């Protein structure tokens, strides 16, 4: 098996892992790593659509990761105390007369 194929499989596993993650900081870090692996894969096999996509996604994931890390620092809490993605749920609240509410309130329990 070629090195490029190994890089492709590693990148694919990283993407699958990122899709299964709940914490945003961990998700972005894994997504960033998968972007690097796909860059190696795409450049190694001369697959312009693959390496170009991940070359564009790399700074996006990097910026989003930095934003998340800054927001964690500003909030004064660690990433383990932040809400997991998809964990918060709220019932549909009607504003009266059968109209949907225009505001949303989520209560997140820190376990």
PDB file of C-alpha atoms in Angstrom:
ATOM      1  CA  UNK A   1       0.000   0.000   0.000  1.00  0.00           C
ATOM      2  CA  UNK A   2       1.314   3.416  -0.949  1.00  0.00           C
ATOM      3  CA  UNK A   3       1.988   6.161   1.583  1.00  0.00           C
ATOM      4  CA  UNK A   4      -0.642   8.297  -0.148  1.00  0.00           C
ATOM      5  CA  UNK A   5      -3.349   5.701   0.395  1.00  0.00           C
ATOM      6  CA  UNK A   6      -2.445   5.441   4.077  1.00  0.00           C
ATOM      7  CA  UNK A   7      -2.723   9.237   4.353  1.00  0.00           C
ATOM      8  CA  UNK A   8      -6.147   9.042   2.678  1.00  0.00           C
ATOM      9  CA  UNK A   9      -7.399   6.384   5.071  1.00  0.00           C
ATOM     10  CA  UNK A  10      -6.090   8.298   8.086  1.00  0.00           C
ATOM     11  CA  UNK A  11      -7.778  11.455   6.822  1.00  0.00           C
ATOM     12  CA  UNK A  12     -11.056   9.591   6.301  1.00  0.00           C
ATOM     13  CA  UNK A  13     -10.982   8.139   9.817  1.00  0.00           C
ATOM     14  CA  UNK A  14     -10.301  11.624  11.196  1.00  0.00           C
ATOM     15  CA  UNK A  15     -13.314  13.043   9.342  1.00  0.00           C
ATOM     16  CA  UNK A  16     -15.523  10.259  10.692  1.00  0.00           C
ATOM     17  CA  UNK A  17     -14.167  10.935  14.171  1.00  0.00           C
ATOM     18  CA  UNK A  18     -14.896  14.667  13.824  1.00  0.00           C
ATOM     19  CA  UNK A  19     -18.501  13.950  12.839  1.00  0.00           C
ATOM     20  CA  UNK A  20     -18.946  11.859  15.989  1.00  0.00           C
ATOM     21  CA  UNK A  21     -17.556  14.487  18.376  1.00  0.00           C
ATOM     22  CA  UNK A  22     -19.659  16.694  20.613  1.00  0.00           C
ATOM     23  CA  UNK A  23     -17.157  19.224  21.927  1.00  0.00           C
ATOM     24  CA  UNK A  24     -16.491  21.991  19.425  1.00  0.00           C
ATOM     25  CA  UNK A  25     -12.830  22.516  20.339  1.00  0.00           C
ATOM     26  CA  UNK A  26     -12.032  18.821  19.920  1.00  0.00           C
ATOM     27  CA  UNK A  27     -14.019  18.673  16.693  1.00  0.00           C
ATOM     28  CA  UNK A  28     -12.112  21.609  15.191  1.00  0.00           C
ATOM     29  CA  UNK A  29      -8.741  20.188  16.243  1.00  0.00           C
ATOM     30  CA  UNK A  30      -9.528  16.837  14.607  1.00  0.00           C
ATOM     31  CA  UNK A  31     -10.937  18.584  11.516  1.00  0.00           C
ATOM     32  CA  UNK A  32      -7.725  20.599  11.231  1.00  0.00           C
ATOM     33  CA  UNK A  33      -5.678  17.395  11.410  1.00  0.00           C
ATOM     34  CA  UNK A  34      -7.870  15.755   8.778  1.00  0.00           C
ATOM     35  CA  UNK A  35      -7.352  18.782   6.515  1.00  0.00           C
ATOM     36  CA  UNK A  36      -3.597  18.293   6.785  1.00  0.00           C
ATOM     37  CA  UNK A  37      -3.885  14.567   6.057  1.00  0.00           C
ATOM     38  CA  UNK A  38      -6.113  15.222   3.026  1.00  0.00           C
ATOM     39  CA  UNK A  39      -3.639  17.825   1.790  1.00  0.00           C
ATOM     40  CA  UNK A  40      -0.875  15.197   1.891  1.00  0.00           C
ATOM     41  CA  UNK A  41      -3.153  12.691   0.161  1.00  0.00           C
ATOM     42  CA  UNK A  42      -4.375  15.109  -2.527  1.00  0.00           C
ATOM     43  CA  UNK A  43      -0.953  16.568  -3.328  1.00  0.00           C
ATOM     44  CA  UNK A  44       0.678  13.127  -3.338  1.00  0.00           C
ATOM     45  CA  UNK A  45      -1.802  11.741  -5.866  1.00  0.00           C
ATOM     46  CA  UNK A  46      -2.205  15.008  -7.806  1.00  0.00           C
ATOM     47  CA  UNK A  47      -5.904  15.274  -6.909  1.00  0.00           C
ATOM     48  CA  UNK A  48      -6.496  19.001  -7.259  1.00  0.00           C
ATOM     49  CA  UNK A  49     -10.134  19.000  -6.053  1.00  0.00           C
ATOM     50  CA  UNK A  50      -9.130  17.214  -2.833  1.00  0.00           C
ATOM     51  CA  UNK A  51      -6.091  19.283  -1.903  1.00  0.00           C
ATOM     52  CA  UNK A  52      -7.719  22.550  -2.984  1.00  0.00           C
ATOM     53  CA  UNK A  53     -10.803  21.933  -0.833  1.00  0.00           C
ATOM     54  CA  UNK A  54      -8.719  21.089   2.218  1.00  0.00           C
ATOM     55  CA  UNK A  55      -6.327  23.969   1.591  1.00  0.00           C
ATOM     56  CA  UNK A  56      -9.395  26.236   1.830  1.00  0.00           C
ATOM     57  CA  UNK A  57     -10.871  24.429   4.854  1.00  0.00           C
ATOM     58  CA  UNK A  58      -7.602  24.463   6.808  1.00  0.00           C
ATOM     59  CA  UNK A  59      -7.627  28.206   7.641  1.00  0.00           C
ATOM     60  CA  UNK A  60     -11.406  28.104   8.241  1.00  0.00           C
ATOM     61  CA  UNK A  61     -11.025  25.353  10.828  1.00  0.00           C
ATOM     62  CA  UNK A  62      -7.977  27.099  12.282  1.00  0.00           C
ATOM     63  CA  UNK A  63      -9.837  30.392  12.710  1.00  0.00           C
ATOM     64  CA  UNK A  64     -12.885  28.692  14.202  1.00  0.00           C
ATOM     65  CA  UNK A  65     -10.699  26.754  16.629  1.00  0.00           C
ATOM     66  CA  UNK A  66      -8.980  29.965  17.746  1.00  0.00           C
ATOM     67  CA  UNK A  67     -12.359  31.690  18.157  1.00  0.00           C
ATOM     68  CA  UNK A  68     -13.627  28.819  20.281  1.00  0.00           C
ATOM     69  CA  UNK A  69     -10.493  28.766  22.423  1.00  0.00           C
ATOM     70  CA  UNK A  70     -10.777  32.527  22.955  1.00  0.00           C
ATOM     71  CA  UNK A  71     -14.437  32.269  23.913  1.00  0.00           C
ATOM     72  CA  UNK A  72     -13.591  29.540  26.421  1.00  0.00           C
ATOM     73  CA  UNK A  73     -10.863  31.721  27.907  1.00  0.00           C
ATOM     74  CA  UNK A  74     -13.128  34.793  28.037  1.00  0.00           C
ATOM     75  CA  UNK A  75     -15.935  32.822  29.656  1.00  0.00           C
ATOM     76  CA  UNK A  76     -13.479  31.652  32.294  1.00  0.00           C
ATOM     77  CA  UNK A  77     -14.349  28.006  31.877  1.00  0.00           C
ATOM     78  CA  UNK A  78     -12.570  25.011  30.459  1.00  0.00           C
ATOM     79  CA  UNK A  79     -13.804  23.253  27.351  1.00  0.00           C
ATOM     80  CA  UNK A  80     -14.990  20.372  29.533  1.00  0.00           C
ATOM     81  CA  UNK A  81     -17.411  22.743  31.255  1.00  0.00           C
ATOM     82  CA  UNK A  82     -18.842  24.087  28.019  1.00  0.00           C
ATOM     83  CA  UNK A  83     -21.994  22.623  26.588  1.00  0.00           C
ATOM     84  CA  UNK A  84     -21.666  19.715  24.236  1.00  0.00           C
ATOM     85  CA  UNK A  85     -22.958  20.244  20.717  1.00  0.00           C
ATOM     86  CA  UNK A  86     -26.369  18.705  20.363  1.00  0.00           C
ATOM     87  CA  UNK A  87     -26.895  18.144  24.069  1.00  0.00           C
ATOM     88  CA  UNK A  88     -29.105  21.182  24.736  1.00  0.00           C
ATOM     89  CA  UNK A  89     -32.723  20.759  23.845  1.00  0.00           C
ATOM     90  CA  UNK A  90     -35.738  22.917  24.407  1.00  0.00           C
ATOM     91  CA  UNK A  91     -39.432  22.523  23.781  1.00  0.00           C
ATOM     92  CA  UNK A  92     -41.120  24.632  21.156  1.00  0.00           C
ATOM     93  CA  UNK A  93     -42.433  27.716  22.936  1.00  0.00           C
ATOM     94  CA  UNK A  94     -45.409  29.495  21.534  1.00  0.00           C
ATOM     95  CA  UNK A  95     -45.550  33.286  21.855  1.00  0.00           C
ATOM     96  CA  UNK A  96     -49.327  33.294  22.126  1.00  0.00           C
ATOM     97  CA  UNK A  97     -52.153  32.997  19.658  1.00  0.00           C
ATOM     98  CA  UNK A  98     -50.440  29.971  18.103  1.00  0.00           C
ATOM     99  CA  UNK A  99     -47.441  31.924  16.798  1.00  0.00           C
ATOM    100  CA  UNK A 100     -43.906  30.552  17.222  1.00  0.00           C
ATOM    101  CA  UNK A 101     -41.663  32.477  19.599  1.00  0.00           C
ATOM    102  CA  UNK A 102     -38.926  34.664  18.134  1.00  0.00           C
ATOM    103  CA  UNK A 103     -36.620  34.124  21.104  1.00  0.00           C
ATOM    104  CA  UNK A 104     -34.868  31.055  22.447  1.00  0.00           C
ATOM    105  CA  UNK A 105     -33.802  30.227  25.967  1.00  0.00           C
ATOM    106  CA  UNK A 106     -31.634  27.202  26.696  1.00  0.00           C
ATOM    107  CA  UNK A 107     -30.822  25.981  30.163  1.00  0.00           C
ATOM    108  CA  UNK A 108     -27.666  23.910  30.124  1.00  0.00           C
ATOM    109  CA  UNK A 109     -26.854  21.698  33.055  1.00  0.00           C
ATOM    110  CA  UNK A 110     -23.132  21.446  33.783  1.00  0.00           C
ATOM    111  CA  UNK A 111     -22.686  17.884  34.931  1.00  0.00           C
TER     112      UNK A 111
END
